Short mmCIF file of C-alpha atoms in Angstrom, two decimals:
data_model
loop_
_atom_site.label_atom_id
_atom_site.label_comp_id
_atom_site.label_asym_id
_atom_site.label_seq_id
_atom_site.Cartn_x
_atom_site.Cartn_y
_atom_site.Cartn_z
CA UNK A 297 -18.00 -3.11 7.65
CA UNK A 298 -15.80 -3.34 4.45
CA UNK A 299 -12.10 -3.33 4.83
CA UNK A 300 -10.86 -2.72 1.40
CA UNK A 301 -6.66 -3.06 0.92
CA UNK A 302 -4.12 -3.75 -1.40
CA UNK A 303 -2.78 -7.44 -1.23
CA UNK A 304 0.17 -8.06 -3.14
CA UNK A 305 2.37 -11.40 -3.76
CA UNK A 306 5.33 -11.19 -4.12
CA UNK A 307 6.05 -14.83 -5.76
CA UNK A 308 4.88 -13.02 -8.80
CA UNK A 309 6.47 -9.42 -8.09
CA UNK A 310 8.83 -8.75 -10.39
CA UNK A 311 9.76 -4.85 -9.56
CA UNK A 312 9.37 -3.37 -12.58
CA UNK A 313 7.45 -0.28 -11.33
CA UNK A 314 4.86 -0.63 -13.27
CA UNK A 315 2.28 0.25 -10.78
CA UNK A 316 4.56 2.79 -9.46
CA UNK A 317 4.37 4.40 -13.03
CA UNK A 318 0.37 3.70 -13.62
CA UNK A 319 -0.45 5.43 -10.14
CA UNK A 320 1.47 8.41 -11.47
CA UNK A 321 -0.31 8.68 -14.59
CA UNK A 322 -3.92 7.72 -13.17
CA UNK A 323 -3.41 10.07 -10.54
CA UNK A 324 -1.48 12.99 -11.64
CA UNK A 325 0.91 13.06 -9.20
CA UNK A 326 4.19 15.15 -9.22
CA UNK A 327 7.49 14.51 -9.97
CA UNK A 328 9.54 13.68 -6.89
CA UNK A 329 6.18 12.18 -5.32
CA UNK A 330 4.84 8.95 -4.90
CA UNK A 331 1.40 7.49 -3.52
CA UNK A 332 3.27 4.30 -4.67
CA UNK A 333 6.97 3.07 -4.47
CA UNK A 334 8.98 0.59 -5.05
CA UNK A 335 11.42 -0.82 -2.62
CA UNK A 336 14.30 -3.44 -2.59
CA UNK A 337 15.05 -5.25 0.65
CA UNK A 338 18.11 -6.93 0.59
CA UNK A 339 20.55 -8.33 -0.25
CA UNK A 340 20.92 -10.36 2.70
CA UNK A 341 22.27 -13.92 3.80
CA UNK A 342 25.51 -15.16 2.18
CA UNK A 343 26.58 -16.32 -1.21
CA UNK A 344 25.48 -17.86 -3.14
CA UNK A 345 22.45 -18.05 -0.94
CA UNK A 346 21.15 -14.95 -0.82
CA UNK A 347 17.81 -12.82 -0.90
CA UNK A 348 16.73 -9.82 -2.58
CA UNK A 349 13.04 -8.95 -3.40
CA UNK A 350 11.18 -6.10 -3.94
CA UNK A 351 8.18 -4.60 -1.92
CA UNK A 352 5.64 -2.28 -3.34
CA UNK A 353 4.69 0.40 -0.37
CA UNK A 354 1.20 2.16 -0.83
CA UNK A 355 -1.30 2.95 1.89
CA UNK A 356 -1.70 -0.08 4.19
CA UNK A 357 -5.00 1.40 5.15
CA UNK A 358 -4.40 0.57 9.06
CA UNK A 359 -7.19 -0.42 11.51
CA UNK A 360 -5.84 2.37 13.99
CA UNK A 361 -4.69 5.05 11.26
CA UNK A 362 -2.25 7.30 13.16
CA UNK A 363 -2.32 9.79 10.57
CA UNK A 364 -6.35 10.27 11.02
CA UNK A 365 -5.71 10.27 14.97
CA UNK A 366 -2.93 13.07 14.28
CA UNK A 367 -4.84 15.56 12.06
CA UNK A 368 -6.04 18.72 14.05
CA UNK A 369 -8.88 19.63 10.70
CA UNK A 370 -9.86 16.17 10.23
CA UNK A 371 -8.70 16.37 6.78
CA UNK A 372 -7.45 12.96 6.95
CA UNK A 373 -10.28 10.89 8.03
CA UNK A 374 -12.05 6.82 7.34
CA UNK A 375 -14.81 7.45 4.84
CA UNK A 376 -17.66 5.94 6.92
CA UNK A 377 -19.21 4.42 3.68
CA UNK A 378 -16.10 3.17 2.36
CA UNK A 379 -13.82 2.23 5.42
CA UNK A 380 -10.85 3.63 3.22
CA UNK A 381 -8.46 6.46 5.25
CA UNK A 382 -8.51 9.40 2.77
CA UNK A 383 -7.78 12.63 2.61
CA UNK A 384 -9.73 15.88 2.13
CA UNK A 385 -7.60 17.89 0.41
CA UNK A 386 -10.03 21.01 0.74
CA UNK A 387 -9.68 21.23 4.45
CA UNK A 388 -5.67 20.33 4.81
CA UNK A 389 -4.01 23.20 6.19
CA UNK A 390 -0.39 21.12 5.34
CA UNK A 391 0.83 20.96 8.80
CA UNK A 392 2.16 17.37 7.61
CA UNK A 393 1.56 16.18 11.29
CA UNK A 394 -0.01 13.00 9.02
CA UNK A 395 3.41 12.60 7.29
CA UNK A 396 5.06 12.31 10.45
CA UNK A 397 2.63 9.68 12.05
CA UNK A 398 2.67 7.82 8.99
CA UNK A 399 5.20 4.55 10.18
CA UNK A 400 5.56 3.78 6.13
CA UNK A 401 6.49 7.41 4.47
CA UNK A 402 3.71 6.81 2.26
CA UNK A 403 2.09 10.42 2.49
CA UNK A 404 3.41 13.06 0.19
CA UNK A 405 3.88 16.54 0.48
CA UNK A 406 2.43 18.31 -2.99
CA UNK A 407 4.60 21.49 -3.12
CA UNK A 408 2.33 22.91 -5.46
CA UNK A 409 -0.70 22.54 -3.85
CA UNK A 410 0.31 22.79 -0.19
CA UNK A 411 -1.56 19.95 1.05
CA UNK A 412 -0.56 16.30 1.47
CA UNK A 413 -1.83 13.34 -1.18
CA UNK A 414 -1.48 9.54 -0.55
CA UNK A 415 -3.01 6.46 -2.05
CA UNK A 416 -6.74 6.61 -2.22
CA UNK A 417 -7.01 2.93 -3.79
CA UNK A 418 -8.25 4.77 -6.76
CA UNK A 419 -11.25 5.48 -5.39
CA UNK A 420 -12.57 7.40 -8.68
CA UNK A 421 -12.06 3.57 -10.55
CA UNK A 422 -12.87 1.26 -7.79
CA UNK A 423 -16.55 3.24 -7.15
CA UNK A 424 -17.44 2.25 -10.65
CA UNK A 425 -16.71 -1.33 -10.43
CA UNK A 426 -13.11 -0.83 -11.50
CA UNK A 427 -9.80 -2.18 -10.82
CA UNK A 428 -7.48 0.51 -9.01
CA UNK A 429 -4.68 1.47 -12.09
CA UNK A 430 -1.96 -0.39 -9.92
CA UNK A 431 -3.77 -3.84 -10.08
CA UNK A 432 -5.21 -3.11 -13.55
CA UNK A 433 -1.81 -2.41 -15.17
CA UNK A 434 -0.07 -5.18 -12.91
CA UNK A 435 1.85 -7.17 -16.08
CA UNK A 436 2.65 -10.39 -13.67
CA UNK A 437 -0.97 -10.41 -11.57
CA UNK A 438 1.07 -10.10 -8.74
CA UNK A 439 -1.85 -7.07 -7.00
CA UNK A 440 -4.67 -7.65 -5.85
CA UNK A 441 -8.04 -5.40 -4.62
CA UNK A 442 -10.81 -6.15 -2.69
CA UNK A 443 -12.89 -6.47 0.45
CA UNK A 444 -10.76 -8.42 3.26
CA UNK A 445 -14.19 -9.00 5.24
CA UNK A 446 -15.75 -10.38 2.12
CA UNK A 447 -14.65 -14.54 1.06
CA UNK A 448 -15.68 -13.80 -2.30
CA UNK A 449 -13.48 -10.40 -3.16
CA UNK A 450 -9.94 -10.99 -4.89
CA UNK A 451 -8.30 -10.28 -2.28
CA UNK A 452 -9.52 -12.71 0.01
CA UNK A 453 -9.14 -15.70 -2.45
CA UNK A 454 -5.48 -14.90 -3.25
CA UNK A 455 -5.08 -15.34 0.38
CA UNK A 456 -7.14 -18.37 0.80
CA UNK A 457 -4.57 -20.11 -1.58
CA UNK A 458 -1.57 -19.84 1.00
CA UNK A 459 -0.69 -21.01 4.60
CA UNK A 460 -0.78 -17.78 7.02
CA UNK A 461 3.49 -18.31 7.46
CA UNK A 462 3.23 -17.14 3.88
CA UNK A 463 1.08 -13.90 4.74
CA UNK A 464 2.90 -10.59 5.66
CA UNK A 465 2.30 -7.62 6.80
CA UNK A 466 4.92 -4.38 7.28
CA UNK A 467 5.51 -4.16 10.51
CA UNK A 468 2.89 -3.07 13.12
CA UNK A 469 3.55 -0.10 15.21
CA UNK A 470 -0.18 -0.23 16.79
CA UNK A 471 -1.43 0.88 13.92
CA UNK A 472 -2.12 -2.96 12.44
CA UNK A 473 -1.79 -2.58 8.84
CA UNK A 474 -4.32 -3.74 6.52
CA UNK A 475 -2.29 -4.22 3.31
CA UNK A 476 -0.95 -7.80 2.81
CA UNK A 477 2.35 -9.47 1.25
CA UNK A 478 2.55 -13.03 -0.05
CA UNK A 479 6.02 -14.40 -0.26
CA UNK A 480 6.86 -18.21 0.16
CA UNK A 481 10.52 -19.36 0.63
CA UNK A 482 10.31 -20.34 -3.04
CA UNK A 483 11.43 -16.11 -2.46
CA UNK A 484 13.25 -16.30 0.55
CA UNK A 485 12.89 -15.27 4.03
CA UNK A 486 10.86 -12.45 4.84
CA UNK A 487 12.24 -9.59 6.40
CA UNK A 488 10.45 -7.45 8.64
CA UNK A 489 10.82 -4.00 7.37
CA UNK A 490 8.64 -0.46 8.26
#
């Protein structure tokens, strides 16, 4: 079955929340929410050799979604033709239990609506052959979409082109997170961060 995820690298990453910005606009979603943010890790190590990079967060689309175990409607569920976690906004009763079981933060409360909203990998785009607006408006090619089951999707060749000490993933809390980062120590040191 497909496993579609973001994969990001972060040798081209330059944080300047673009995606952060498109996913707004693409999606409509509030002010004071985000389906995607930017974070900085660092600084760390000592001068003048230090480290400070930034990490997009989105869904990681996790093989054991806690926030689909969690939800009492089944509002947040695996599409069974897709394999991406969504969430069915129609039958969210906003008891946020999803928020909560989300390691990541990456699930937003919509105060207008009363329900929760998240990263859907742009599902709207990507079922008509498009890019999601993240990857599509990503100025360095730094994002990446695609099947990770599937050698001949994006996502997989990106990957292909590194050693697996360059592949990272945020960290695993049983849920085993789908979503990759690329950094090499041309970067610096990875830092494992939830």
């Amino acid at each position: 079955m497909a496993h579609s995820c973001l994969v990001v690298n972060l040798d081209r990453c330059q944080g300047c929340y673009g995606c952060e910005v498109a996913c707004k606009m693409e999606n409509g979603v509030a002010l004071g929410e985000h389906w995607n943010k930017m974070l900085w890790v660092g600084p760390f190590g000592e001068y003048p050799d230090m480290t400070r990079y930034p990490i997009p967060t989105h869904c990681q689309q996790c093989k054991n979604a806690p926030c689909v175990e969690v939800c009492p409607t089944g509002a947040s569920y695996r599409d069974p033709e897709s394999n991406i976690v969504l969430i069915n906004q129609e039958i969210c009763i906003g008891c946020r239990y999803c928020m909560m079981a989300c390691p990541y933060g990456v699930r937003n409360w919509n105060e207008e609506e009363k329900v929760v909203g998240k990263c859907t990998l742009c599902g709207h785009l990507t079922s008509v052959g498009q890019l999601p607006a993240c990857v599509k408006s990503c100025a360095a090619g730094a994002r990446f979409y695609g099947d990770l089951d599937d050698p001949e999707s994006d996502v997989s060749k990106e990957l292909a082109k590194y050693d697996e000490a360059d592949i990272h993933h945020l960290a695993s809390v049983g849920n085993d997170p789908a979503a990759c980062y690329i950094m090499t120590d041309m970067v610096g040191e990875w830092k494992e961060i939830i």
